[in-house]
PDB file of C-alpha atoms in Angstrom:
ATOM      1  CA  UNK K  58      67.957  86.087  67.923  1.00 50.00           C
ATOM      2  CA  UNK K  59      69.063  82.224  67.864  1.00 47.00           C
ATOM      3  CA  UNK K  60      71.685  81.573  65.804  1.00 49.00           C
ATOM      4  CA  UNK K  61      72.759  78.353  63.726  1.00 48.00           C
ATOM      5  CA  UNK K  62      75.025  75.445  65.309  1.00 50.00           C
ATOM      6  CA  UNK K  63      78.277  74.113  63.824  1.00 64.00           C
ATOM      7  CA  UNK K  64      76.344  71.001  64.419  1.00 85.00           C
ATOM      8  CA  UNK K  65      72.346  71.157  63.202  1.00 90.00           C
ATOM      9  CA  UNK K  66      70.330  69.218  65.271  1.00 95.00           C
ATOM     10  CA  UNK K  67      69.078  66.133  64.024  1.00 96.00           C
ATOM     11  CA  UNK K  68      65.749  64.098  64.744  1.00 97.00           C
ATOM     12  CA  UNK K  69      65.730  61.142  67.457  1.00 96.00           C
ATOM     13  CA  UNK K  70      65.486  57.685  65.449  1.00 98.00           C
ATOM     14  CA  UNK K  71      62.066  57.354  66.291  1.00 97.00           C
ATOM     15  CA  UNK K  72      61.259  60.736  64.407  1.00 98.00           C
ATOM     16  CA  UNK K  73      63.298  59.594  61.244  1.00 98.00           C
ATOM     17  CA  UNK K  74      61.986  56.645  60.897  1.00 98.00           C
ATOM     18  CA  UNK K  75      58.369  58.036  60.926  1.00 98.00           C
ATOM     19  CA  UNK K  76      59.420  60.307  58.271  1.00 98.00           C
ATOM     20  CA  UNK K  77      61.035  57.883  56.276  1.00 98.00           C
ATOM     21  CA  UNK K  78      58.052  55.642  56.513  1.00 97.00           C
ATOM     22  CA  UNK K  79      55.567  58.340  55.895  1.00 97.00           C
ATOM     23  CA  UNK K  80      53.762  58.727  52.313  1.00 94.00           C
ATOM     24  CA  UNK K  81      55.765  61.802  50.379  1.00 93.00           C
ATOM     25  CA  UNK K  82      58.455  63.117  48.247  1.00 89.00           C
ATOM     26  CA  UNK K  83      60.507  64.911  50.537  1.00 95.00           C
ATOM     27  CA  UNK K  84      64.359  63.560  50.292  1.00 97.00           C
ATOM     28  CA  UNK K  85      66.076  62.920  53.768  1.00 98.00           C
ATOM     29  CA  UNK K  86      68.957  65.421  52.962  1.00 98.00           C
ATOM     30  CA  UNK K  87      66.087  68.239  52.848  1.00 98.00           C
ATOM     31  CA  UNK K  88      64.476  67.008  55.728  1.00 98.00           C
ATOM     32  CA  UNK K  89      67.077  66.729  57.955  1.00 98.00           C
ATOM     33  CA  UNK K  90      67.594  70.772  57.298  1.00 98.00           C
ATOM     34  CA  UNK K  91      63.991  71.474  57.589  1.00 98.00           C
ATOM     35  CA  UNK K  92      64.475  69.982  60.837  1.00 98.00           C
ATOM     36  CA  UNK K  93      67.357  72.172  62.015  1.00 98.00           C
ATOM     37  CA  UNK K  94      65.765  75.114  60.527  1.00 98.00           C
ATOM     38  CA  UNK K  95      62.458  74.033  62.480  1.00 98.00           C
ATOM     39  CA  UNK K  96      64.477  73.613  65.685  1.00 98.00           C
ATOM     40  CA  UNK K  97      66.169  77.296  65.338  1.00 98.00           C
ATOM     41  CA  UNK K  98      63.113  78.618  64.742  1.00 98.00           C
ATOM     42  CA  UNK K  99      61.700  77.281  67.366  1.00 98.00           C
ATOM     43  CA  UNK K 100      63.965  78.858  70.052  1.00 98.00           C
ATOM     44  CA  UNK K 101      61.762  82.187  69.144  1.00 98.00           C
ATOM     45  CA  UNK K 102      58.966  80.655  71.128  1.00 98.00           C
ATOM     46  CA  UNK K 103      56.470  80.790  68.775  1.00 98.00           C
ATOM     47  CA  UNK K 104      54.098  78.628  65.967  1.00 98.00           C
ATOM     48  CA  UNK K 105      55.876  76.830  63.408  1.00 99.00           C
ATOM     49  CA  UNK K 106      53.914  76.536  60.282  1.00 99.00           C
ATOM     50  CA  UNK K 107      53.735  74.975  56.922  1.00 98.00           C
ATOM     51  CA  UNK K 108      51.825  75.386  53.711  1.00 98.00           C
ATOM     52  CA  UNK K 109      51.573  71.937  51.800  1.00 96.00           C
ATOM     53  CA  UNK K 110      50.422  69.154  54.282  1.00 97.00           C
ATOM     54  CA  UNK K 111      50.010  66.171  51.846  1.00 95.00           C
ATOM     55  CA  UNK K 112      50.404  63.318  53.791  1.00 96.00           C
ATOM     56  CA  UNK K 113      51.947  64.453  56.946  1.00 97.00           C
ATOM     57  CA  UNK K 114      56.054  63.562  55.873  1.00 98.00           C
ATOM     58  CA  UNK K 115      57.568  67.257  56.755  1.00 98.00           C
ATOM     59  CA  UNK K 116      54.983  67.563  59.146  1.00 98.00           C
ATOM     60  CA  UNK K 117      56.533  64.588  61.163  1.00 98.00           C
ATOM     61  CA  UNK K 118      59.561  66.807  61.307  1.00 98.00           C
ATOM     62  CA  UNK K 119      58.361  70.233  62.200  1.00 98.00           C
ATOM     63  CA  UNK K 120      56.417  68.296  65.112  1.00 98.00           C
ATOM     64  CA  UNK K 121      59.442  66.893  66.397  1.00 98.00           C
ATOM     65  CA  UNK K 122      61.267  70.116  66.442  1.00 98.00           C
ATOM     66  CA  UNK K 123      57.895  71.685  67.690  1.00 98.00           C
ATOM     67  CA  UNK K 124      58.059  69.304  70.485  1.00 98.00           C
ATOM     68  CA  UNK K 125      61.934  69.930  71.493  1.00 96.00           C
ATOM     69  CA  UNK K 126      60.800  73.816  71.544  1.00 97.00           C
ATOM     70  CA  UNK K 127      57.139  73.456  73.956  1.00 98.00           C
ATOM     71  CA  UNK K 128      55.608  75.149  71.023  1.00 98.00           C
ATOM     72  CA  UNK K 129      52.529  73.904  67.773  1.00 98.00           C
ATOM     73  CA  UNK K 130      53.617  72.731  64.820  1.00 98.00           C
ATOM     74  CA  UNK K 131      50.621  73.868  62.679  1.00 98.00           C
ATOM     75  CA  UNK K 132      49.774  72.820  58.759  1.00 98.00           C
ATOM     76  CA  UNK K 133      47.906  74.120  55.808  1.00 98.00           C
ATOM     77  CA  UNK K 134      46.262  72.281  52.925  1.00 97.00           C
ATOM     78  CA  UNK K 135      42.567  71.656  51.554  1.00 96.00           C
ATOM     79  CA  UNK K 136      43.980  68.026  50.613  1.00 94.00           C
ATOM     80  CA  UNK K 137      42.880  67.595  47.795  1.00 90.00           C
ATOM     81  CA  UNK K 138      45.907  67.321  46.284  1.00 76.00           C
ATOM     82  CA  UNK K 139      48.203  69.915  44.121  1.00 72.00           C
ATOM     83  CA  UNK K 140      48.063  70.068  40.053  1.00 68.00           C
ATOM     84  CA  UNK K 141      51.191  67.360  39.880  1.00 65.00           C
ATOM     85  CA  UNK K 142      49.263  64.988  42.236  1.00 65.00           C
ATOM     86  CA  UNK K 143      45.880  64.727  39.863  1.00 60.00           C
ATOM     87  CA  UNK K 144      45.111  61.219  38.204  1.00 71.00           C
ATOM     88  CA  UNK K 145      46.735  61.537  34.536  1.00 64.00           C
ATOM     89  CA  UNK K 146      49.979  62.979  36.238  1.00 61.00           C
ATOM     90  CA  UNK K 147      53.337  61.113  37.116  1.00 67.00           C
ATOM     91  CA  UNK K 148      52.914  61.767  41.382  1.00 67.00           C
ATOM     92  CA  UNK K 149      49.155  60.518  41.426  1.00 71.00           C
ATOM     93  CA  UNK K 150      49.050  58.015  43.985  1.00 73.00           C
ATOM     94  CA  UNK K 151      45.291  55.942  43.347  1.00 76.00           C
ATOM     95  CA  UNK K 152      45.840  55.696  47.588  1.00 79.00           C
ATOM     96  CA  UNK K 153      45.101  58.832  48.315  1.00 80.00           C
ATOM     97  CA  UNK K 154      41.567  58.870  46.162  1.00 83.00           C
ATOM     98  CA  UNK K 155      38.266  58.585  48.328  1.00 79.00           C
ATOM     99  CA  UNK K 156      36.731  55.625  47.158  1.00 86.00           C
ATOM    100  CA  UNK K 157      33.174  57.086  47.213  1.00 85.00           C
ATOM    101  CA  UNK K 158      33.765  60.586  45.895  1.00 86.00           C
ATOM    102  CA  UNK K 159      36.206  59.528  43.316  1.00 81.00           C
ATOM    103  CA  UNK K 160      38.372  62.544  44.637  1.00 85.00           C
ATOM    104  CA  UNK K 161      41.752  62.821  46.301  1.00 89.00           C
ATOM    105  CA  UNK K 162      41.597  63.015  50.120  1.00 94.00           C
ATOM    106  CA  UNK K 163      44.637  63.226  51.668  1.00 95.00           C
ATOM    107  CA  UNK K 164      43.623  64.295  54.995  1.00 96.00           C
ATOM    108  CA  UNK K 165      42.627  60.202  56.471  1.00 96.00           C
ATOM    109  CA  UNK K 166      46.087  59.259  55.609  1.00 96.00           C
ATOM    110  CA  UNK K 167      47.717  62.115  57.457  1.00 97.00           C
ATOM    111  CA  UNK K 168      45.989  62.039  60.476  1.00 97.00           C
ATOM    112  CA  UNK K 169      47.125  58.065  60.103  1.00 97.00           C
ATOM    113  CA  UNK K 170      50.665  58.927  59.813  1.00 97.00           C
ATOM    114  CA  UNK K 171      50.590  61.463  63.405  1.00 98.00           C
ATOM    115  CA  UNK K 172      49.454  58.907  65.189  1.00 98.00           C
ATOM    116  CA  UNK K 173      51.272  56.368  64.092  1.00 97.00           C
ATOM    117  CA  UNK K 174      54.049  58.763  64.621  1.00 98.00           C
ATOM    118  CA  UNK K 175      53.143  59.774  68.541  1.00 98.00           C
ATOM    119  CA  UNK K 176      53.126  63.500  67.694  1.00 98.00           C
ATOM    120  CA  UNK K 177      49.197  64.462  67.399  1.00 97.00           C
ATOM    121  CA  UNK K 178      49.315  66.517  70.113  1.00 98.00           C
ATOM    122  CA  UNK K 179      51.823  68.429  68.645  1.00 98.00           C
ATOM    123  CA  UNK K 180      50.612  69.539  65.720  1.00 98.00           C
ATOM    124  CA  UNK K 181      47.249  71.697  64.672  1.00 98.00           C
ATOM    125  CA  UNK K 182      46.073  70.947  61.077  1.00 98.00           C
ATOM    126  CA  UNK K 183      44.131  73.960  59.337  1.00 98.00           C
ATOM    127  CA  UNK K 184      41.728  72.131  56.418  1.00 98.00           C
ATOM    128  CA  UNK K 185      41.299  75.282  53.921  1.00 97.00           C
ATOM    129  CA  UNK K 186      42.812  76.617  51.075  1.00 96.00           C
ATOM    130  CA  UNK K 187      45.748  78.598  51.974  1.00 97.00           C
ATOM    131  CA  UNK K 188      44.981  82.375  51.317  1.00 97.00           C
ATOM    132  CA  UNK K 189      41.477  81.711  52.664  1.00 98.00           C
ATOM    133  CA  UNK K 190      43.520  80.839  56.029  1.00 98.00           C
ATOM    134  CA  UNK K 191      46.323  83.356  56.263  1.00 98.00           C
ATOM    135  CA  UNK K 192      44.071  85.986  55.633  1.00 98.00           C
ATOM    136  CA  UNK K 193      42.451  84.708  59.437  1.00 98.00           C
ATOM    137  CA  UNK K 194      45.548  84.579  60.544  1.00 98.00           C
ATOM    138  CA  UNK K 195      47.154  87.463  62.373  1.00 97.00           C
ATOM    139  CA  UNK K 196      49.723  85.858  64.979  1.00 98.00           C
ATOM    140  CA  UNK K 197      53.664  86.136  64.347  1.00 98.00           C
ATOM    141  CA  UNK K 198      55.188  82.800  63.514  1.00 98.00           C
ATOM    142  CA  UNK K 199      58.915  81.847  63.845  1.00 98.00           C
ATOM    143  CA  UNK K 200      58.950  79.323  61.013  1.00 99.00           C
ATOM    144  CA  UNK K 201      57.157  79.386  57.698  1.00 99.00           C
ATOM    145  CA  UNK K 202      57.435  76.658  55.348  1.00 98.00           C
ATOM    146  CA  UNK K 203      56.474  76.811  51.829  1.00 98.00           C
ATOM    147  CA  UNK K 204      55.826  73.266  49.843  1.00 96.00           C
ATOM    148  CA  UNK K 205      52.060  73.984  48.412  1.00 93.00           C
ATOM    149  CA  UNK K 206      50.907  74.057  44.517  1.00 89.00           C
ATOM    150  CA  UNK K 207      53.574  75.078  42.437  1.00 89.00           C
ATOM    151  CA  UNK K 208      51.569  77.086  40.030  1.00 91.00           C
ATOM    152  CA  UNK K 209      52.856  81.022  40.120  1.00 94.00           C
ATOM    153  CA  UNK K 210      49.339  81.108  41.376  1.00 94.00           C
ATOM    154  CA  UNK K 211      49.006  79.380  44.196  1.00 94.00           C
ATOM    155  CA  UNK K 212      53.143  79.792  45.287  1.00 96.00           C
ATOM    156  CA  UNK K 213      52.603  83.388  45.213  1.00 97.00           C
ATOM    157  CA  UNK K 214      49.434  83.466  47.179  1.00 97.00           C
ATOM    158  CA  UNK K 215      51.312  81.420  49.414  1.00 98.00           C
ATOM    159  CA  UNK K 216      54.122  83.871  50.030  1.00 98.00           C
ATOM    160  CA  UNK K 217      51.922  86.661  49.922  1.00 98.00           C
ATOM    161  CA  UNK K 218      49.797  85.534  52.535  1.00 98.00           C
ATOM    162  CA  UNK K 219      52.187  83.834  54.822  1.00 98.00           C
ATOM    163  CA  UNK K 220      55.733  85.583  54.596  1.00 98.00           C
ATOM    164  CA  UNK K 221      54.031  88.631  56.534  1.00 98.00           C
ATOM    165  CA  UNK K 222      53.972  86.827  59.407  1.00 98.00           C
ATOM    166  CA  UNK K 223      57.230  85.803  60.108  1.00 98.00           C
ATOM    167  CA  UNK K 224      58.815  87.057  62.923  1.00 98.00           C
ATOM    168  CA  UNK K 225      61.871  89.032  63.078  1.00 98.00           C
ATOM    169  CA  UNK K 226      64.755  86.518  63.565  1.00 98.00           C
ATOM    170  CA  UNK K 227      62.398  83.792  62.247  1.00 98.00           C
ATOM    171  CA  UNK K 228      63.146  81.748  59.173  1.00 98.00           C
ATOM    172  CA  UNK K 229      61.037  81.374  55.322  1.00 98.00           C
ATOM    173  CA  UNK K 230      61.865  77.994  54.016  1.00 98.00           C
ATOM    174  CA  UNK K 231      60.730  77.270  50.387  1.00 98.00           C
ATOM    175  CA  UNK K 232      61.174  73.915  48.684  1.00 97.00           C
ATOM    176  CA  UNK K 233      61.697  73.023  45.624  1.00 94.00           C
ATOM    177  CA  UNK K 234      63.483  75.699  44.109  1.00 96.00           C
ATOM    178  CA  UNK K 235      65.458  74.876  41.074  1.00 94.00           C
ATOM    179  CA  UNK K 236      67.296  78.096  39.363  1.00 92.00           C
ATOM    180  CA  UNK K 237      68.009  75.540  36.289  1.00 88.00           C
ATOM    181  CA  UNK K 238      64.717  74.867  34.315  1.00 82.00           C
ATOM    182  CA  UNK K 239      66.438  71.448  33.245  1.00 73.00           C
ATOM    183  CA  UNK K 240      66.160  70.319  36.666  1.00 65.00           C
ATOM    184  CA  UNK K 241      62.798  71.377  37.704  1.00 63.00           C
ATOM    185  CA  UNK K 242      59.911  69.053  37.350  1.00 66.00           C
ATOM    186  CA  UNK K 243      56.458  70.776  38.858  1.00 65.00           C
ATOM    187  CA  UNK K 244      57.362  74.418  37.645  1.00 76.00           C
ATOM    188  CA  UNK K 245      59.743  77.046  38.703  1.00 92.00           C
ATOM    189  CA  UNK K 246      57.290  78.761  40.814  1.00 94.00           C
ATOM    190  CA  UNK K 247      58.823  78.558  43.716  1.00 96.00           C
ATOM    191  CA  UNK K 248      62.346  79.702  42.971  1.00 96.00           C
ATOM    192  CA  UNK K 249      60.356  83.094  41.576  1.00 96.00           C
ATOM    193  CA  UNK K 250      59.315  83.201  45.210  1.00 97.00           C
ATOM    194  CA  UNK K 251      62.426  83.195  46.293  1.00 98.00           C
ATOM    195  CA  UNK K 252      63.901  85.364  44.058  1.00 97.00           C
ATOM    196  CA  UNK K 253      61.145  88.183  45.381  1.00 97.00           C
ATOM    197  CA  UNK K 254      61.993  87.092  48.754  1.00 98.00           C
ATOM    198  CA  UNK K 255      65.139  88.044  48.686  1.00 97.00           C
ATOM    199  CA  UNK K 256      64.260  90.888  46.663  1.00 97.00           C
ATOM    200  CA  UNK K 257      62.204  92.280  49.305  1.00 97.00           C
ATOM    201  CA  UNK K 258      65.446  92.872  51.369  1.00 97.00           C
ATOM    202  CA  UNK K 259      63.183  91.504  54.292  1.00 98.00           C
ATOM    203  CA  UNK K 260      65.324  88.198  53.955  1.00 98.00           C
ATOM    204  CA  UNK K 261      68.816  87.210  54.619  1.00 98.00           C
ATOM    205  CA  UNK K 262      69.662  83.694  53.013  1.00 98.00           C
ATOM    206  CA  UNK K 263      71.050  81.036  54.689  1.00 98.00           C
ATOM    207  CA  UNK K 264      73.184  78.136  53.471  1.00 97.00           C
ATOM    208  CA  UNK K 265      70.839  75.865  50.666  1.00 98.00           C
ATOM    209  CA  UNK K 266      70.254  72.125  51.067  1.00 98.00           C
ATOM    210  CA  UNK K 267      69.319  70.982  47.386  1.00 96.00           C
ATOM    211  CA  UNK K 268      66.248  72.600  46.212  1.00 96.00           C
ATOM    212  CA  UNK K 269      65.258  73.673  49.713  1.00 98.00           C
ATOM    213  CA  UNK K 270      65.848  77.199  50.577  1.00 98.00           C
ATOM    214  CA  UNK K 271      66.369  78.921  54.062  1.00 98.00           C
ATOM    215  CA  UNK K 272      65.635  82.813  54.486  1.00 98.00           C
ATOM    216  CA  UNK K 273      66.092  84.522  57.809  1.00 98.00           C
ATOM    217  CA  UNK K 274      63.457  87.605  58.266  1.00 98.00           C
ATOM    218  CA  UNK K 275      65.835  90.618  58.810  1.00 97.00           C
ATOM    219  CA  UNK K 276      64.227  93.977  57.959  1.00 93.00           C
ATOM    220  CA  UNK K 277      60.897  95.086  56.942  1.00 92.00           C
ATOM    221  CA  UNK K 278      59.674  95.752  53.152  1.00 86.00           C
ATOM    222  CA  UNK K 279      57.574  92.271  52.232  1.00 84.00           C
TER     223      UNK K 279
END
């Protein structure tokens, strides 16, 4: 079981940069400890997956780490965008809209930012709706990351299709979780997730960077 560093890897300039360039809302603090989660993780030998593709900015960085480890960095989303990223809301980006359906496409500008960023070979992107995927999916993964809609909804379908799956030893990250309503800005969703993570006594937390959270998979009971 791989165990963390006094010293959490960090991403080569090149794959900084790329994130920091890349279209997305993803602060650098969080990412660099999505990274060093992704690169633990990785040591398992298996998939590392996300749920919430947007753009392609955390993708950039589980590629990386999915490179270091010889194993797929793989990503979920229909991209059409989440509830906070509709026109009429504060994180609508008029970019992102396909000029001849009049509705969001994300997908063009993602597969823009892998290649710009060298790492499409890494990286498998599933085009679905998330439960419609995970329940096709029946492979053990060492990573999970949860960043999709933040409706109880859609964060719960998340967990409740993809947690499963993660292997013993292998880390649950979930993002934006914010115990303090004051702070939160799409919806607590996510921290409920955690909260029946941990719950589950399936997960062992790790130390928190922000709003991101890191759970190791230690026992059974999801």
């Amino acid at each position: 079981m791989p165990t963390p560093t006094p010293n959490p890897p960090a991403p080569g300039p090149e794959i900084l940069a790329a994130f920091e360039a890349a279209k997305g809302f993803m602060p650098v603090g969080e990412g660099l400890a999505l990274y060093a989660a992704a690169v633990e993780a990785g040591r398992l030998g298996l998939p590392l997956l996300e749920v919430g593709t947007y753009c392609g900015r955390s993708t950039i960085l589980l590629a990386g780490a999915a490179r270091e480890a010889g194993v797929t960095a793989l990503t979920v989303d229909h991209h059409r965008g989440s509830e906070e990223q509709q026109p009429g809301w504060e994180y609508h980006d008029p970019e992102t809209v396909d000029p001849e359906l009049g509705v969001m496409d994300t997908l063009p500008t993602f597969r823009r930012t892998l290649h710009r960023a060298g790492l499409e070979d890494h990286v498998v992107a599933l085009v679905g709706r998330s439960p419609k995927v995970a329940a096709l999916w029946n492979s053990p993964l060492a990573l999970v990351f949860i960043d999709g809609g933040h409706t109880d909804e859609h964060a719960t379908a998340d967990y409740e299709g993809w947690a499963p799956h993660v292997a013993e030893g292998g880390l649950l990250v979930i993002h934006d979780v914010f115990p303090d309503p004051v702070d939160e800005f799409t919806g607590q969703a996510p921290y409920r997730v955690y909260l029946r993570a941990l719950a589950s006594g399936a997960f062992t937390e790790l130390p928190p960077t922000d709003s991101l959270r890191v759970l190791r998979r230690t026992g059974d009971g999801i």
